[in-house]
PDB file of C-alpha atoms in Angstrom:
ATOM      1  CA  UNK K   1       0.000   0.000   0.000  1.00  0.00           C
ATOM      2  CA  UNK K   2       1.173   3.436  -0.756  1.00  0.00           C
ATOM      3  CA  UNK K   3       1.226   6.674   1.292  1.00  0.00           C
ATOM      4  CA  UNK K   4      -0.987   8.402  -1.608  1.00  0.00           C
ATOM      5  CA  UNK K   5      -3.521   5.723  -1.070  1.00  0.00           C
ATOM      6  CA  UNK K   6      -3.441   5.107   2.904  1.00  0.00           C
ATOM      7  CA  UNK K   7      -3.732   9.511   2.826  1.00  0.00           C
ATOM      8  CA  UNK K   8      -6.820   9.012   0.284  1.00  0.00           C
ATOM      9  CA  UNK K   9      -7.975   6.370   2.815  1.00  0.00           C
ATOM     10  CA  UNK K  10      -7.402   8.827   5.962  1.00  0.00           C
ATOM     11  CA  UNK K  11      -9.451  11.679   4.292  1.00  0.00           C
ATOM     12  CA  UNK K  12     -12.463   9.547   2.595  1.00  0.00           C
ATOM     13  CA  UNK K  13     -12.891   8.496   5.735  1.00  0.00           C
ATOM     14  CA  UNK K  14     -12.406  11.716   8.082  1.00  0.00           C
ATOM     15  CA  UNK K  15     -14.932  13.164   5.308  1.00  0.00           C
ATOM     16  CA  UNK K  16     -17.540  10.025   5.559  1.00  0.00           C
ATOM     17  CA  UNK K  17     -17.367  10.371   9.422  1.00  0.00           C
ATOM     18  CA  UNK K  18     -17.796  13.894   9.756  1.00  0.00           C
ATOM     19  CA  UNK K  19     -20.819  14.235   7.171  1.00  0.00           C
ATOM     20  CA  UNK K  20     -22.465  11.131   8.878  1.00  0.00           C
ATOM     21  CA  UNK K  21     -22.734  13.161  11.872  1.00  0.00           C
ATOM     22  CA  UNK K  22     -24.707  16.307  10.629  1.00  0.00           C
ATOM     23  CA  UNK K  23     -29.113  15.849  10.510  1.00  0.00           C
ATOM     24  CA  UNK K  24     -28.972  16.545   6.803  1.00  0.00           C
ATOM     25  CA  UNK K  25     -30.059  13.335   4.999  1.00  0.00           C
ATOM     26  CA  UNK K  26     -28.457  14.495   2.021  1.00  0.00           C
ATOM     27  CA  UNK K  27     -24.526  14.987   3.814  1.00  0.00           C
ATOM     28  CA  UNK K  28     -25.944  11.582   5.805  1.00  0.00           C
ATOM     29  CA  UNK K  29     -25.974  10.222   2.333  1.00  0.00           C
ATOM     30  CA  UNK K  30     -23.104  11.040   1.151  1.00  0.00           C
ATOM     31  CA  UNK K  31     -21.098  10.551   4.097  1.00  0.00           C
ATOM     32  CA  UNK K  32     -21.983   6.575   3.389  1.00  0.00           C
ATOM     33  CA  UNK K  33     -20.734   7.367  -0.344  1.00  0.00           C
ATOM     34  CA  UNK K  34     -17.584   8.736   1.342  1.00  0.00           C
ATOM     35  CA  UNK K  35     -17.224   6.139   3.823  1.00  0.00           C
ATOM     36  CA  UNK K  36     -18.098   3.708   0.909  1.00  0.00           C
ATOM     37  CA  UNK K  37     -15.298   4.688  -1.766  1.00  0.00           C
ATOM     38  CA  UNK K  38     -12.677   4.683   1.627  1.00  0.00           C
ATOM     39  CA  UNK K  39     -13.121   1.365   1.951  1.00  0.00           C
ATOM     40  CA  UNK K  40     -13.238   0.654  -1.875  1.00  0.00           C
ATOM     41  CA  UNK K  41      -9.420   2.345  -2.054  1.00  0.00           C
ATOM     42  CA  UNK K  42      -8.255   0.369   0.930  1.00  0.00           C
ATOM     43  CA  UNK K  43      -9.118  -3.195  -0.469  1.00  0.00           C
ATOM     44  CA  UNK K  44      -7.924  -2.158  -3.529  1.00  0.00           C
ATOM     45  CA  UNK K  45      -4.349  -0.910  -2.207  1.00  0.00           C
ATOM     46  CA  UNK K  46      -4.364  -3.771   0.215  1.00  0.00           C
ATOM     47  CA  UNK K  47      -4.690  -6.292  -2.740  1.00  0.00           C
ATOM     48  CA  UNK K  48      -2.212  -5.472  -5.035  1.00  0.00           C
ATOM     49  CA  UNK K  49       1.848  -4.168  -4.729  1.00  0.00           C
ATOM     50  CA  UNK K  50       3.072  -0.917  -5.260  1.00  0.00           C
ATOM     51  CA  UNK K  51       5.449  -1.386  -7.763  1.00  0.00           C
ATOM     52  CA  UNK K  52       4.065  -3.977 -10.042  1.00  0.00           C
ATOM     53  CA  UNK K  53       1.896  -4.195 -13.020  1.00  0.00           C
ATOM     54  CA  UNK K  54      -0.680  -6.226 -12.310  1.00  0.00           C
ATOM     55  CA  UNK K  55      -0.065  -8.675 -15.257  1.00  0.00           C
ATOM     56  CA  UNK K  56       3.865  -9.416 -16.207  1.00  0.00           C
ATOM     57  CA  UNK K  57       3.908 -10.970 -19.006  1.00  0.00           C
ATOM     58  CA  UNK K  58       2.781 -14.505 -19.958  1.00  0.00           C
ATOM     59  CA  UNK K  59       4.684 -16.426 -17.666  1.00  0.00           C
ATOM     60  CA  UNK K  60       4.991 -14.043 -15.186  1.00  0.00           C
ATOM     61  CA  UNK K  61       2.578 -13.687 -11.879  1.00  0.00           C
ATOM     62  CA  UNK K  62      -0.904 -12.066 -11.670  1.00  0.00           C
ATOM     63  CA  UNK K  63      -2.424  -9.520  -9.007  1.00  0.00           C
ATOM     64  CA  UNK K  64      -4.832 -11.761  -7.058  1.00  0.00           C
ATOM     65  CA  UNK K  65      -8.696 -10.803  -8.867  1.00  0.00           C
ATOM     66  CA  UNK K  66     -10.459 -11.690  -5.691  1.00  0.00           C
ATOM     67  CA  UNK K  67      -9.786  -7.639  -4.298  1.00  0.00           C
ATOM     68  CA  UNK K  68     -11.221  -6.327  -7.558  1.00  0.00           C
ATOM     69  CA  UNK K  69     -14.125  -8.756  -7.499  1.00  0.00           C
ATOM     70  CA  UNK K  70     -14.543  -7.326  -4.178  1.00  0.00           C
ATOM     71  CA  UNK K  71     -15.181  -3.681  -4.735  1.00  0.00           C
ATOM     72  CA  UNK K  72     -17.014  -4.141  -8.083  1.00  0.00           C
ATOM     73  CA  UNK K  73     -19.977  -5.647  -6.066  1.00  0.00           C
ATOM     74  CA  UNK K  74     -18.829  -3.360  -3.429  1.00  0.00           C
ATOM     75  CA  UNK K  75     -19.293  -0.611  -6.569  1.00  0.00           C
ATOM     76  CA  UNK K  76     -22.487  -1.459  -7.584  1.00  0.00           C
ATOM     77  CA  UNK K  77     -24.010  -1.859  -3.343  1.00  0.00           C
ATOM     78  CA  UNK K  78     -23.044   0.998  -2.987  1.00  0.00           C
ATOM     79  CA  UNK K  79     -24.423   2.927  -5.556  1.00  0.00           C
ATOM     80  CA  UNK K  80     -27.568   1.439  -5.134  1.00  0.00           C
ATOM     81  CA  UNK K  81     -27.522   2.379  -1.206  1.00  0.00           C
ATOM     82  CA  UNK K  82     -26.668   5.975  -1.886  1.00  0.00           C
ATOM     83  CA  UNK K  83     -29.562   6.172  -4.851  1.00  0.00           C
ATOM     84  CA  UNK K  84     -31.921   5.021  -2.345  1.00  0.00           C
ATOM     85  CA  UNK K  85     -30.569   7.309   0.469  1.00  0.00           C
ATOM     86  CA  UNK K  86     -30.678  10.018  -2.066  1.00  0.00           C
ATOM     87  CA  UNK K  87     -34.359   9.124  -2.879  1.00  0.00           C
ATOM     88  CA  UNK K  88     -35.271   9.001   0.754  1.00  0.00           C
ATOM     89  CA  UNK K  89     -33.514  12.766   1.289  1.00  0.00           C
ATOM     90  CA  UNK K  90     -35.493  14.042  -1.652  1.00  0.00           C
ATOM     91  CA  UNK K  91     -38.803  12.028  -0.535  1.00  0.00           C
ATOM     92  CA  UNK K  92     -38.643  13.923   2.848  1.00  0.00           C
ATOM     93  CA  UNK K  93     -37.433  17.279   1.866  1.00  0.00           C
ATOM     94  CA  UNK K  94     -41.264  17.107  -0.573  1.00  0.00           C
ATOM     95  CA  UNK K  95     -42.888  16.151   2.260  1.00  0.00           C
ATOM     96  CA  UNK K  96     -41.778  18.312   4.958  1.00  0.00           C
ATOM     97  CA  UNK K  97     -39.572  21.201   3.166  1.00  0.00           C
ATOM     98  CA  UNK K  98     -36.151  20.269   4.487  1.00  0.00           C
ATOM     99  CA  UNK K  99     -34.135  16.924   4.540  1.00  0.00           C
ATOM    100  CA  UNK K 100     -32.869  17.434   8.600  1.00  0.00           C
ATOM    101  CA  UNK K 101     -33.359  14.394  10.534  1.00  0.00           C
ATOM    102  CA  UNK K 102     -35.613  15.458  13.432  1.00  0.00           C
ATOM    103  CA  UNK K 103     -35.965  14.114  17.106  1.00  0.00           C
ATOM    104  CA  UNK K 104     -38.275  11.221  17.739  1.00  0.00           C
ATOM    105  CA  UNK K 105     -41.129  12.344  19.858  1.00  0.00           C
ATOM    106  CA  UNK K 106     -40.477   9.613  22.245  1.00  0.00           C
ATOM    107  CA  UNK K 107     -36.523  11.244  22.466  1.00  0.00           C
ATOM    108  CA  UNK K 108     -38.316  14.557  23.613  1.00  0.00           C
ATOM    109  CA  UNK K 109     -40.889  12.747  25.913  1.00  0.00           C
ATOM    110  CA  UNK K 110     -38.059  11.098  28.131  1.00  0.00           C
ATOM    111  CA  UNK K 111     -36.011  14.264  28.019  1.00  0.00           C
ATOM    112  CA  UNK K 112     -39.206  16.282  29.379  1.00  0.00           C
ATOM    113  CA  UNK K 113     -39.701  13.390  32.085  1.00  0.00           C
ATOM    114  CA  UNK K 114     -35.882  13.758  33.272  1.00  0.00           C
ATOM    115  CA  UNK K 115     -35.399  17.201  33.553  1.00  0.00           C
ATOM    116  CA  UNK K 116     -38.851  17.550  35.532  1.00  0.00           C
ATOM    117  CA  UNK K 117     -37.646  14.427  37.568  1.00  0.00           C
ATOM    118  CA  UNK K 118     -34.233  16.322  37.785  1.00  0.00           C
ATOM    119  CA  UNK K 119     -35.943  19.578  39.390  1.00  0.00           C
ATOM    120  CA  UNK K 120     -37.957  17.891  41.718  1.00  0.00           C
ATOM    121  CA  UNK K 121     -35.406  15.538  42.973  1.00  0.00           C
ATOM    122  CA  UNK K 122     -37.885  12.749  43.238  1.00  0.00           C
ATOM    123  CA  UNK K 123     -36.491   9.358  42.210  1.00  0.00           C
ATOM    124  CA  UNK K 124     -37.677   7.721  38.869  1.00  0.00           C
ATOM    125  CA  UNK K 125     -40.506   5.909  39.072  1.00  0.00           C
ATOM    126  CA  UNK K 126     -39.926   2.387  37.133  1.00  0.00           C
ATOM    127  CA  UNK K 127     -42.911   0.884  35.856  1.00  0.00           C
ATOM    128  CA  UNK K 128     -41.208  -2.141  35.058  1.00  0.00           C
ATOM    129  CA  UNK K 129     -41.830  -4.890  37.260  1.00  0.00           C
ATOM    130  CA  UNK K 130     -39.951  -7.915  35.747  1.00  0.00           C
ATOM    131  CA  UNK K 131     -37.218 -10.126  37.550  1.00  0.00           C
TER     132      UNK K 131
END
């Protein structure tokens, strides 16, 4: 592996991890492609040398095809993960007018429950009841 590729590596997936993390659906989407075509390089650097050809000659030895066969499926998964992300993005910026990832009423419920719990210093009240 080269230092060209393990850098592409490094920032492909710096870039994929720091778009996942934003409520946009469309940088959600494509932080995957990001985090997608990282992994892509790396198998492909990891499966072949640096300073051969991958075919020498008749006689002469072959890169192994099992890398490549890799990331073409890996390719096409892909592609079809971030067209359907893409299509979800879209989808819910129609609906609603923006593509932001919102809180789950249930998130806001609990968070209500524990600050009110937190101010009146009463203890939780479990209504679970199981062994």
């Amino acid at each position: 592996m080269s230092v060209w590729s393990l850098v592409l590596v490094c920032v492909l997936f710096g870039v994929g991890a720091y778009l996942l993390m934003d409520r946009s659906l469309t940088r959600i989407a494509l932080g995957v492609g990001a985090l997608g075509n990282g992994v892509n390089v790396l198998i492909i650097s990891a499966g072949s040398d640096v300073n051969e050809a991958p075919i020498i000659g008749r006689d002469g030895t072959l890169t192994d095809p099992l890398p490549q066969a890799l990331v073409l499926t890996a390719i096409v998964i892909g592609f079809a993960l971030l067209t359907f992300l893409m299509t979800l993005a879209w989808r819910n910026w129609t609906i609603s007018g923006n593509d932001e990832v919102e809180d789950d009423v249930e998130d806001r419920l609990v968070a209500r429950r524990a600050e009110r719990t937190a101010k009146s210093g009463d203890q939780p009240h479990h209504e679970d009841v199981t062994p």
